[in-house]
Coordinates of C-alpha atoms and ligand atoms in Angstrom, one line a residue:
M1 CA -0.2 0.3 -0.4
L2 CA 2.7 2.4 1.2
R3 CA 4.7 1.6 -1.9
R4 CA 1.8 2.4 -4.1
L5 CA 1.1 5.9 -2.4
L6 CA 4.9 6.2 -3.0
C7 CA 4.7 5.4 -6.4
L8 CA 2.0 7.7 -7.1
L9 CA 3.4 11.0 -5.2
L10 CA 6.9 10.0 -7.1
P11 CA 6.3 12.1 -10.2
F12 CA 5.1 15.0 -8.2
V13 CA 7.8 15.1 -6.2
I14 CA 10.1 15.0 -9.2
A15 CA 8.3 18.0 -10.7
L16 CA 8.7 20.1 -7.7
V17 CA 12.4 19.6 -7.2
F18 CA 12.9 20.1 -11.3
L19 CA 10.6 23.0 -12.1
P20 CA 12.7 25.6 -9.9
D21 CA 15.6 24.6 -12.2
L22 CA 13.1 24.8 -15.4
A23 CA 12.8 28.3 -14.9
S24 CA 16.1 29.7 -14.6
A25 CA 16.9 27.5 -17.5
A26 CA 14.9 29.6 -20.0
T27 CA 17.1 32.7 -18.8
T28 CA 20.5 30.9 -19.1
P29 CA 21.9 31.0 -22.5
A30 CA 22.1 27.4 -24.3
A31 CA 26.2 26.9 -23.4
A32 CA 26.3 23.0 -23.1
N33 CA 25.0 20.7 -25.3
T34 CA 22.3 19.8 -23.0
G35 CA 20.7 23.2 -22.5
V36 CA 17.5 24.0 -23.2
G37 CA 17.3 26.3 -26.7
P38 CA 14.6 27.8 -28.7
V39 CA 11.7 26.0 -30.9
R40 CA 14.1 25.5 -33.9
V41 CA 12.5 22.5 -36.3
I42 CA 12.9 21.6 -39.8
P43 CA 11.0 21.1 -41.4
E44 CA 8.8 24.6 -40.0
P45 CA 5.5 22.8 -38.4
S46 CA 2.7 24.9 -39.8
S47 CA 1.6 26.2 -36.2
V48 CA 3.7 27.2 -33.0
H49 CA 3.0 28.5 -30.2
T50 CA 5.9 28.8 -27.6
L51 CA 5.2 28.5 -23.9
P52 CA 8.1 30.8 -22.4
D53 CA 9.6 29.4 -19.2
Q54 CA 7.6 26.1 -19.2
N55 CA 10.1 23.8 -20.1
Y56 CA 10.2 19.7 -20.1
T57 CA 12.5 17.9 -18.5
L58 CA 12.9 14.2 -19.0
T59 CA 13.8 12.4 -16.1
P60 CA 15.1 8.6 -15.0
F61 CA 11.3 8.1 -14.2
T62 CA 10.1 9.5 -17.2
R63 CA 7.7 6.8 -19.0
I64 CA 6.3 6.9 -22.4
I65 CA 2.2 6.3 -22.6
V66 CA 0.5 5.0 -25.1
P67 CA -3.6 3.5 -25.3
A68 CA -4.2 -0.3 -24.4
H69 CA -4.1 -2.3 -27.4
S70 CA -2.8 0.1 -30.0
P71 CA -0.1 -1.5 -31.9
D72 CA 0.2 1.9 -34.2
A73 CA 0.7 3.8 -31.1
T74 CA 3.3 1.5 -29.7
A75 CA 5.2 1.6 -32.5
S76 CA 6.0 5.4 -32.4
A77 CA 6.8 5.2 -28.3
D78 CA 8.8 2.5 -29.2
Y79 CA 10.8 4.0 -32.0
L80 CA 11.2 7.3 -29.8
A81 CA 12.2 4.9 -26.8
G82 CA 14.9 4.0 -29.0
I83 CA 16.2 7.2 -29.5
L84 CA 16.2 8.6 -26.3
R85 CA 17.2 5.4 -24.3
P86 CA 20.9 5.4 -25.4
S87 CA 22.0 8.9 -25.2
T88 CA 20.1 9.8 -22.0
G89 CA 20.6 6.1 -20.4
Y90 CA 17.3 6.2 -18.8
R91 CA 14.9 3.4 -18.8
L92 CA 11.8 5.2 -20.4
P93 CA 9.2 2.3 -20.1
V94 CA 6.6 1.7 -22.9
T95 CA 3.3 1.1 -21.1
S96 CA -0.3 2.1 -21.2
G97 CA -2.3 3.3 -18.4
L98 CA -2.9 7.0 -16.7
A99 CA -0.3 9.4 -17.6
L100 CA 1.4 11.2 -14.7
P101 CA 3.1 14.7 -14.5
G102 CA 6.3 14.2 -16.6
D103 CA 5.4 11.3 -18.5
I104 CA 5.1 11.1 -22.5
R105 CA 1.8 10.5 -23.8
F106 CA 0.6 9.4 -27.3
D107 CA -2.9 9.2 -28.1
L108 CA -5.1 8.8 -31.3
T109 CA -7.6 10.7 -30.7
G110 CA -6.7 14.2 -32.3
P111 CA -9.2 16.0 -34.4
T112 CA -10.0 14.7 -38.0
S113 CA -8.5 17.8 -39.3
L114 CA -5.3 16.6 -38.6
G115 CA -5.5 13.8 -41.5
A116 CA -3.1 11.0 -41.8
E117 CA -0.2 12.8 -41.4
G118 CA -0.7 15.6 -38.8
Y119 CA -0.2 15.7 -35.0
R120 CA -0.4 17.8 -32.0
L121 CA 2.3 18.1 -29.8
S122 CA 2.2 20.1 -26.4
V123 CA 5.5 20.5 -24.1
T124 CA 5.2 21.6 -20.7
P125 CA 6.8 21.3 -17.3
L126 CA 3.9 18.8 -16.6
G127 CA 4.6 16.4 -19.9
V128 CA 4.4 15.9 -23.3
S129 CA 1.7 14.7 -25.4
I130 CA 1.5 14.2 -29.0
S131 CA -1.7 13.3 -30.5
A132 CA -3.0 12.3 -34.1
Q133 CA -5.2 10.5 -36.2
A134 CA -3.2 7.9 -37.5
S135 CA 0.3 6.6 -36.7
A136 CA 2.2 8.4 -39.5
G137 CA 1.4 11.7 -37.7
L138 CA 2.3 10.3 -34.4
F139 CA 5.8 9.3 -35.9
Y140 CA 5.8 13.0 -37.0
G141 CA 5.4 14.1 -33.7
V142 CA 7.8 12.1 -32.4
Q143 CA 10.2 13.7 -34.9
T144 CA 9.6 17.2 -33.7
L145 CA 10.1 16.1 -30.4
R146 CA 13.2 15.0 -31.0
Q147 CA 14.3 18.0 -32.4
L148 CA 13.4 19.9 -29.2
F149 CA 15.6 18.2 -27.1
P150 CA 19.7 18.8 -27.1
P151 CA 21.7 17.6 -30.2
L152 CA 23.0 14.9 -27.8
I153 CA 19.9 13.8 -27.7
D154 CA 20.7 11.8 -30.8
S155 CA 23.9 10.7 -29.7
S156 CA 24.2 6.6 -29.7
S157 CA 26.5 6.6 -26.0
V158 CA 25.3 8.0 -22.8
H159 CA 25.6 11.8 -21.5
G160 CA 24.8 13.7 -18.7
G161 CA 21.7 15.7 -18.7
P162 CA 19.6 17.6 -17.9
W163 CA 17.4 17.0 -21.1
R164 CA 15.0 19.5 -21.3
A165 CA 13.0 20.9 -24.3
P166 CA 11.1 24.4 -24.5
G167 CA 7.7 24.4 -23.9
V168 CA 6.0 24.6 -26.8
L169 CA 2.1 24.1 -28.5
I170 CA 2.3 22.8 -32.1
S171 CA -0.4 21.7 -34.4
D172 CA 1.1 20.3 -37.9
T173 CA 0.1 19.0 -41.1
P174 CA 2.0 19.0 -44.5
R175 CA 1.6 21.1 -47.5
F176 CA 2.7 18.0 -50.0
A177 CA 1.4 14.3 -49.6
W178 CA 5.0 12.9 -51.8
R179 CA 8.1 14.5 -49.7
G180 CA 10.8 12.5 -51.4
A181 CA 14.3 11.9 -52.0
M182 CA 15.8 9.1 -54.8
L183 CA 18.9 7.4 -54.4
D184 CA 20.5 5.8 -57.7
V185 CA 22.1 2.5 -56.7
A186 CA 22.5 1.5 -60.2
R187 CA 25.7 3.6 -61.1
Y188 CA 27.6 2.5 -57.6
F189 CA 25.4 -0.3 -55.4
F190 CA 24.7 0.5 -51.9
T191 CA 24.1 -2.0 -49.1
V192 CA 20.5 -2.9 -47.4
S193 CA 22.3 -1.5 -44.1
Q194 CA 23.6 1.8 -46.2
V195 CA 20.3 2.6 -47.9
E196 CA 18.5 2.0 -44.3
T197 CA 20.8 4.8 -42.7
Y198 CA 19.7 6.8 -45.3
I199 CA 16.2 6.1 -44.4
N200 CA 16.9 6.9 -40.6
L201 CA 18.0 10.4 -41.9
L202 CA 15.2 10.9 -44.5
S203 CA 12.6 10.2 -41.5
M204 CA 14.2 12.7 -39.2
Y205 CA 12.5 15.6 -41.6
K206 CA 9.3 13.4 -42.3
I207 CA 10.0 12.7 -45.8
N208 CA 7.7 9.9 -46.9
V209 CA 9.1 8.7 -50.5
L210 CA 12.2 7.2 -51.0
H211 CA 12.4 6.4 -54.8
L212 CA 15.3 3.7 -55.5
H213 CA 16.9 3.8 -59.2
L214 CA 17.5 0.2 -59.4
S215 CA 18.9 -0.1 -63.0
D216 CA 20.8 2.1 -65.5
N217 CA 23.4 1.2 -68.3
E218 CA 26.1 0.5 -65.5
G219 CA 24.4 -1.9 -63.2
W220 CA 21.2 -4.0 -62.9
R221 CA 20.6 -4.3 -58.7
L222 CA 17.3 -7.0 -58.1
Y223 CA 17.4 -10.3 -58.2
I224 CA 14.7 -11.5 -61.2
N225 CA 13.5 -15.1 -60.8
G226 CA 13.6 -16.3 -64.4
W227 CA 16.1 -13.6 -65.6
S228 CA 19.2 -14.7 -63.2
R229 CA 21.7 -13.0 -65.1
L230 CA 20.4 -9.0 -64.5
A231 CA 21.5 -9.4 -61.1
T232 CA 24.4 -11.6 -61.2
Y233 CA 26.0 -10.3 -64.6
G234 CA 24.3 -7.1 -64.9
G235 CA 25.1 -6.1 -61.3
S236 CA 28.6 -7.4 -61.2
T237 CA 30.0 -4.1 -61.3
N238 CA 29.9 -0.2 -60.5
V239 CA 30.6 2.4 -62.4
D240 CA 33.8 2.5 -62.0
G241 CA 34.5 -0.7 -62.9
G242 CA 34.9 -2.3 -59.6
P243 CA 32.7 -4.8 -57.9
G244 CA 29.0 -3.8 -57.8
G245 CA 26.2 -6.1 -55.7
Y246 CA 22.6 -6.6 -56.2
Y247 CA 19.9 -7.2 -53.9
T248 CA 17.9 -10.5 -53.5
Q249 CA 14.0 -10.3 -53.5
A250 CA 14.5 -10.9 -49.8
D251 CA 17.3 -8.1 -49.3
Y252 CA 14.6 -5.3 -50.9
T253 CA 11.6 -6.7 -48.5
D254 CA 14.0 -5.5 -46.0
I255 CA 14.2 -2.3 -47.4
V256 CA 10.2 -1.8 -47.9
N257 CA 10.0 -3.3 -44.4
Y258 CA 12.3 -0.9 -42.9
A259 CA 11.0 2.0 -45.1
Q260 CA 7.6 1.1 -43.8
A261 CA 8.3 0.9 -40.0
H262 CA 9.3 4.7 -40.6
H263 CA 6.3 5.5 -42.5
I264 CA 8.2 5.7 -45.9
M265 CA 6.9 4.2 -49.3
I266 CA 9.6 2.7 -51.7
V267 CA 8.9 3.9 -55.5
P268 CA 10.8 1.2 -57.7
E269 CA 13.0 2.0 -60.7
I270 CA 13.3 0.2 -63.8
D271 CA 15.0 2.7 -66.0
T272 CA 13.6 2.1 -69.8
P273 CA 13.2 2.2 -72.9
G274 CA 16.8 4.0 -72.3
H275 CA 19.4 3.5 -69.5
V276 CA 19.5 -0.3 -70.6
T277 CA 23.0 -1.6 -70.8
A278 CA 23.1 -3.3 -68.0
A279 CA 20.0 -5.5 -68.9
Q280 CA 21.1 -6.1 -72.7
A281 CA 24.8 -7.1 -71.6
S282 CA 23.4 -9.7 -69.4
Y283 CA 20.8 -11.2 -72.5
A284 CA 21.7 -10.5 -76.0
D285 CA 18.1 -11.6 -76.6
L286 CA 17.1 -8.0 -75.2
N287 CA 18.8 -6.5 -78.3
C288 CA 17.5 -6.3 -81.6
D289 CA 20.5 -7.8 -83.7
D290 CA 20.9 -10.3 -80.6
I291 CA 24.4 -9.3 -79.8
A292 CA 24.9 -8.6 -76.1
P293 CA 26.9 -5.3 -75.8
P294 CA 30.3 -5.0 -73.1
L295 CA 29.1 -4.0 -69.4
L296 CA 29.7 -0.2 -69.4
A297 CA 29.5 0.3 -72.9
P298 CA 29.9 3.8 -73.8
G299 CA 26.6 5.4 -75.8
Y300 CA 23.1 6.0 -75.4
S301 CA 21.2 2.4 -75.3
S302 CA 17.3 1.0 -76.1
L303 CA 15.4 -2.0 -75.8
C304 CA 14.2 -3.1 -78.7
I305 CA 10.7 -1.8 -79.3
S306 CA 9.4 -4.6 -81.9
D307 CA 10.7 -7.5 -80.2
P308 CA 7.9 -9.5 -77.7
T309 CA 11.0 -11.0 -75.8
T310 CA 11.2 -7.1 -74.5
Y311 CA 7.8 -7.3 -73.2
E312 CA 8.5 -10.8 -72.0
F313 CA 11.1 -9.4 -69.9
L314 CA 9.0 -6.5 -68.7
D315 CA 6.3 -8.4 -67.5
A316 CA 8.6 -10.8 -65.2
V317 CA 10.3 -7.5 -64.2
V318 CA 7.0 -5.3 -63.5
G319 CA 5.3 -8.5 -62.0
Q320 CA 7.7 -9.7 -59.3
L321 CA 8.4 -6.1 -58.4
A322 CA 4.8 -5.0 -58.2
A323 CA 4.2 -8.4 -55.8
L324 CA 7.1 -7.3 -53.8
T325 CA 6.2 -3.3 -53.5
P326 CA 3.2 -2.3 -51.2
G327 CA 3.5 1.0 -52.8
P328 CA 1.2 1.9 -56.1
Y329 CA 3.6 3.0 -57.8
I330 CA 6.2 1.4 -60.4
D331 CA 8.3 3.8 -62.1
M332 CA 9.8 3.1 -65.8
G333 CA 12.3 5.8 -66.3
G334 CA 11.6 6.9 -69.4
D335 CA 14.5 9.8 -69.8
E336 CA 17.2 10.0 -71.9
A337 CA 15.8 7.6 -74.7
L338 CA 17.9 9.0 -77.2
N339 CA 18.3 6.0 -79.1
T340 CA 14.6 5.2 -79.4
S341 CA 12.4 7.0 -82.5
A342 CA 9.7 9.3 -81.2
A343 CA 6.9 6.6 -82.4
D344 CA 8.5 3.9 -80.6
Y345 CA 8.9 5.6 -77.7
R346 CA 5.2 6.4 -77.7
T347 CA 4.2 2.7 -78.5
F348 CA 6.9 1.7 -75.8
V349 CA 5.0 3.7 -73.0
D350 CA 1.5 2.3 -73.9
R351 CA 3.0 -1.4 -73.4
M352 CA 4.5 -0.4 -70.1
Q353 CA 1.0 1.6 -69.0
Q354 CA -0.6 -1.9 -69.8
I355 CA 1.7 -3.9 -68.4
V356 CA 1.9 -2.2 -65.1
A357 CA -1.8 -1.4 -64.6
A358 CA -2.1 -5.3 -65.6
H359 CA -0.1 -5.9 -62.1
G360 CA -2.3 -3.8 -60.4
K361 CA -0.2 -0.8 -59.9
K362 CA -0.2 2.7 -61.6
L363 CA 2.7 4.2 -63.8
I364 CA 5.2 7.0 -62.8
G365 CA 8.3 8.2 -64.8
W366 CA 10.2 11.2 -65.6
H367 CA 8.1 13.5 -67.4
Q368 CA 9.2 12.6 -71.0
I369 CA 6.3 9.6 -70.4
E370 CA 3.7 12.3 -71.1
A371 CA 4.1 11.6 -74.6
G372 CA 2.6 8.2 -74.6
D373 CA -1.4 7.6 -73.6
L374 CA -1.3 7.9 -69.7
N375 CA -4.3 7.2 -67.4
S376 CA -4.8 10.0 -65.4
D377 CA -3.7 8.4 -62.0
D378 CA -0.5 7.9 -63.4
M379 CA 2.2 10.4 -62.4
V380 CA 5.1 12.3 -64.0
Q381 CA 8.4 13.6 -62.1
Y382 CA 9.3 16.6 -63.7
W383 CA 13.1 17.0 -64.1
G384 CA 13.8 19.8 -66.6
L385 CA 15.7 23.1 -66.1
S386 CA 14.0 26.3 -65.6
G387 CA 12.7 27.8 -68.6
S388 CA 13.1 24.8 -70.9
A389 CA 10.3 25.2 -73.4
P390 CA 10.0 21.6 -74.6
D391 CA 9.9 20.0 -70.7
I392 CA 7.4 22.9 -69.9
A393 CA 5.1 21.6 -72.9
L394 CA 4.9 18.4 -71.5
A395 CA 4.4 19.5 -67.8
Q396 CA 1.6 21.4 -69.4
Q397 CA 0.2 18.4 -71.2
A398 CA 0.4 16.4 -67.8
V399 CA -1.8 18.7 -66.2
A400 CA -4.0 19.1 -69.0
R401 CA -4.7 15.1 -68.6
G402 CA -5.1 15.3 -64.9
N403 CA -1.4 13.3 -63.9
K404 CA -0.4 15.0 -60.9
I405 CA 3.4 16.2 -61.2
V406 CA 6.3 15.5 -58.7
M407 CA 8.9 18.4 -59.0
S408 CA 12.1 17.4 -59.7
P409 CA 13.5 20.3 -61.5
A410 CA 17.1 19.5 -62.0
D411 CA 18.3 22.9 -61.5
R412 CA 16.7 23.0 -57.9
T413 CA 17.0 19.4 -56.5
Y414 CA 19.5 17.7 -58.0
L415 CA 21.7 16.3 -55.3
D416 CA 24.8 15.5 -57.4
M417 CA 25.1 18.9 -58.4
A418 CA 28.1 21.2 -56.6
Y419 CA 28.0 23.4 -54.5
N420 CA 30.2 25.8 -55.8
S421 CA 33.9 25.8 -57.9
S422 CA 35.2 24.6 -54.7
T423 CA 33.5 21.0 -54.4
I424 CA 32.9 17.8 -55.9
G425 CA 29.6 17.4 -58.4
Q426 CA 28.1 17.9 -61.5
T427 CA 27.3 21.4 -63.5
W428 CA 25.3 20.7 -66.5
I429 CA 22.6 22.4 -64.8
G430 CA 23.8 25.6 -66.4
N431 CA 26.7 27.6 -66.1
P432 CA 28.5 28.1 -63.5
G433 CA 26.2 24.9 -63.1
Y434 CA 26.2 25.5 -59.2
L435 CA 23.6 24.3 -57.0
S436 CA 24.2 26.1 -53.4
V437 CA 22.4 25.5 -50.3
G438 CA 20.6 28.6 -50.7
D439 CA 19.4 27.8 -54.3
A440 CA 18.3 24.5 -53.3
Y441 CA 15.9 26.2 -50.4
D442 CA 14.6 29.2 -52.0
W443 CA 12.0 28.0 -54.8
D444 CA 8.2 27.6 -54.8
P445 CA 7.3 24.2 -56.9
A446 CA 3.6 25.8 -57.3
T447 CA 5.2 28.7 -59.1
Y448 CA 8.2 27.0 -60.8
V449 CA 6.6 25.8 -64.2
P450 CA 4.3 28.2 -65.9
G451 CA 0.8 26.5 -66.0
V452 CA 1.6 24.4 -63.5
G453 CA 0.1 25.1 -59.9
E454 CA -0.1 23.8 -56.1
S455 CA -3.2 21.6 -57.4
D456 CA -1.4 19.8 -59.9
I457 CA 1.4 18.7 -58.1
A458 CA 1.9 15.8 -55.2
G459 CA 4.8 17.1 -54.1
V460 CA 8.9 17.4 -54.2
E461 CA 11.3 15.1 -54.6
A462 CA 15.5 15.0 -54.6
P463 CA 17.4 12.8 -57.0
E464 CA 20.8 12.0 -56.2
W465 CA 22.7 10.4 -59.3
T466 CA 25.8 8.5 -58.2
E467 CA 28.0 8.5 -61.6
D468 CA 30.6 10.3 -59.0
L469 CA 29.4 9.3 -55.6
G470 CA 30.7 5.7 -54.5
T471 CA 30.6 6.0 -50.8
V472 CA 28.6 7.0 -47.7
R473 CA 30.6 9.7 -46.8
L474 CA 30.2 11.3 -50.3
L475 CA 26.6 10.6 -51.1
Q476 CA 26.0 12.6 -47.1
Y477 CA 28.4 15.4 -48.2
M478 CA 26.3 16.1 -51.2
E479 CA 22.8 15.6 -49.1
F480 CA 23.6 17.3 -46.0
P481 CA 23.3 20.1 -45.9
R482 CA 20.3 20.5 -48.7
L483 CA 18.4 17.8 -48.3
P484 CA 16.4 19.3 -45.3
G485 CA 15.5 22.4 -47.7
Y486 CA 13.5 19.8 -49.9
A487 CA 11.8 18.4 -46.7
E488 CA 10.6 21.7 -45.6
I489 CA 9.5 22.7 -49.0
G490 CA 7.3 19.6 -49.3
W491 CA 6.1 19.9 -45.7
S492 CA 5.7 23.1 -44.4
P493 CA 3.4 25.9 -45.4
Q494 CA 4.6 28.4 -48.0
S495 CA 3.7 31.0 -45.9
T496 CA 6.7 30.1 -43.6
H497 CA 9.1 29.9 -46.0
N498 CA 12.3 32.5 -45.5
W499 CA 15.9 31.6 -46.0
D500 CA 17.2 34.0 -43.2
D501 CA 15.3 32.5 -41.3
Y502 CA 15.6 28.7 -42.7
R503 CA 19.4 29.2 -42.5
V504 CA 19.5 29.6 -38.9
R505 CA 17.7 26.7 -37.8
L506 CA 19.5 24.6 -40.2
A507 CA 22.9 25.3 -38.8
A508 CA 21.2 24.3 -35.6
Q509 CA 21.0 20.8 -37.2
A510 CA 24.6 20.6 -37.6
P511 CA 25.7 19.1 -33.7
R512 CA 23.0 16.6 -34.3
W513 CA 24.6 15.7 -37.5
D514 CA 27.9 15.6 -35.6
A515 CA 26.1 13.2 -33.0
L516 CA 24.7 10.9 -35.6
G517 CA 28.0 10.5 -37.4
V518 CA 26.7 12.6 -40.8
N519 CA 29.3 13.9 -42.9
Y520 CA 28.3 17.1 -44.4
Y521 CA 29.6 20.0 -46.2
H522 CA 30.2 23.1 -44.3
A523 CA 28.6 25.6 -46.2
P524 CA 29.3 29.3 -47.0
D525 CA 25.6 30.2 -46.8
V526 CA 25.0 28.9 -43.2
P527 CA 26.0 30.5 -39.8
W528 CA 27.3 27.2 -38.7
P529 CA 27.7 27.4 -34.8
A530 CA 31.5 26.9 -34.0
S531 CA 31.7 24.2 -32.3
T532 CA 30.7 21.6 -35.1
N533 CA 32.9 19.2 -36.2
Ligands
TNX601 C1 20.7 13.2 -66.0 S1 17.9 13.0 -64.7 C2 19.8 11.8 -66.1 C3 20.7 10.6 -65.2 C4 22.3 11.1 -64.4 C5 22.2 12.7 -64.5 C6 23.3 13.4 -63.6 C7 17.8 12.0 -65.4 C8 16.2 11.4 -65.5 N1 18.6 11.1 -66.3 O1 20.8 9.7 -66.0 O2 22.9 10.3 -63.8 O3 21.4 13.6 -65.5 O4 23.3 14.3 -63.1

């Protein structure tokens, strides 16, 4: 009896002990890594109401409370505990029951206006509450809460507290449903665990689509039953001629499941009818002249549009991919088919449209596929440069047909572009052809292409092509600090878009990346804190 009473009273005692400390914390500068800081979150939430001097402190007695019998809430609660336990060393049990002062409480009773991804977060001295309509909302509430704690919360080793978060009331819903990143695993192969590391980082910023570019001239990266040489031979090298690799179907499923647990949809791309040398090198039958080119042959490639074998191959690939992929989209690529005639290209897109539909999926591809006869629920990804008339015409045609557009203009979103003359990266987007952090952030997808407005757009996606990027360190150097900008363009209301404010919030991410071991470029247009790596 006495023990129960003590247990009940304990949180109140803790609150009393910590409260005076909290009040003074608000007025002292955030000198240590564990000090309480201002609310600096990326992507900027749609509504933020700060509660000055109302800080919350995580303690060894904090519990994470979930509704009973709610696997959805428990998954996000376990995920939060998985972030907080290693750095704090606290137990942080996930349990159901009545929340006591100091606890972090999850519930799924948020208003319907929050939709599938929105959440409400309240942080006060009495506790934290994350409320949503659906599990994704709780997960995004966790990502926001994580950024309110000091950066060392993301460390994998124990640090001393206090672990404080500034008092705040946040209500937050996304601007666009599609907030994506693309990774080219064809030019260089990246392992399942390397892709999962990227998923961890994407989910920190509420990105919800990972488009995997699974095949290209230089490599085929998914094992296809009945067509084993695609992977075993077509996947055997990287663009530099060194050893490549491929995903077994079990590997691919691991990526899909890991992504799903992070509320990320995998969109698999098999690039056709061009960018197919690796497939044609693996099977002579896939060439009009039945002669297999060498792997890594130079020049543009094309599948043989009039050959039935082409469609047997594609039916096997799309069928197996569709069975392995829970998301509704199969991406057929469709870019730079410079060795395919315009008439053949149209024929081919129509055939792909039918194959993908026959396997119960929707088609997506680079905006050139708009030349074919798409269904209105197919999607196109715009990668044109600003002012490029033929690309703009295709985008306008897409809008007229009702096809939604994913915005990936190369001169704003390509993560493989050089930041400036002193970094690695491609420069073909112009003269001089650089993509600074500011330019990557400071544009509006709803006004970028004439005739393509907010309601025509599914969202934004940042592609990372890997002709020059063979290691995770190099990938991260190109992603950070540009990637969070795409997350913000995709999530936050346009009314909050402000480079001068954003660059300060971006700079505040650096100690987090240090804690996580992320490599990033100290771009000159961001006011980095002095203490960063
Ligand atoms: C163009 S963008 C390509 C890729 C290259 C990239 C390099 C697109 C759809 N095709 O094949 O990797 O440029 O920046």
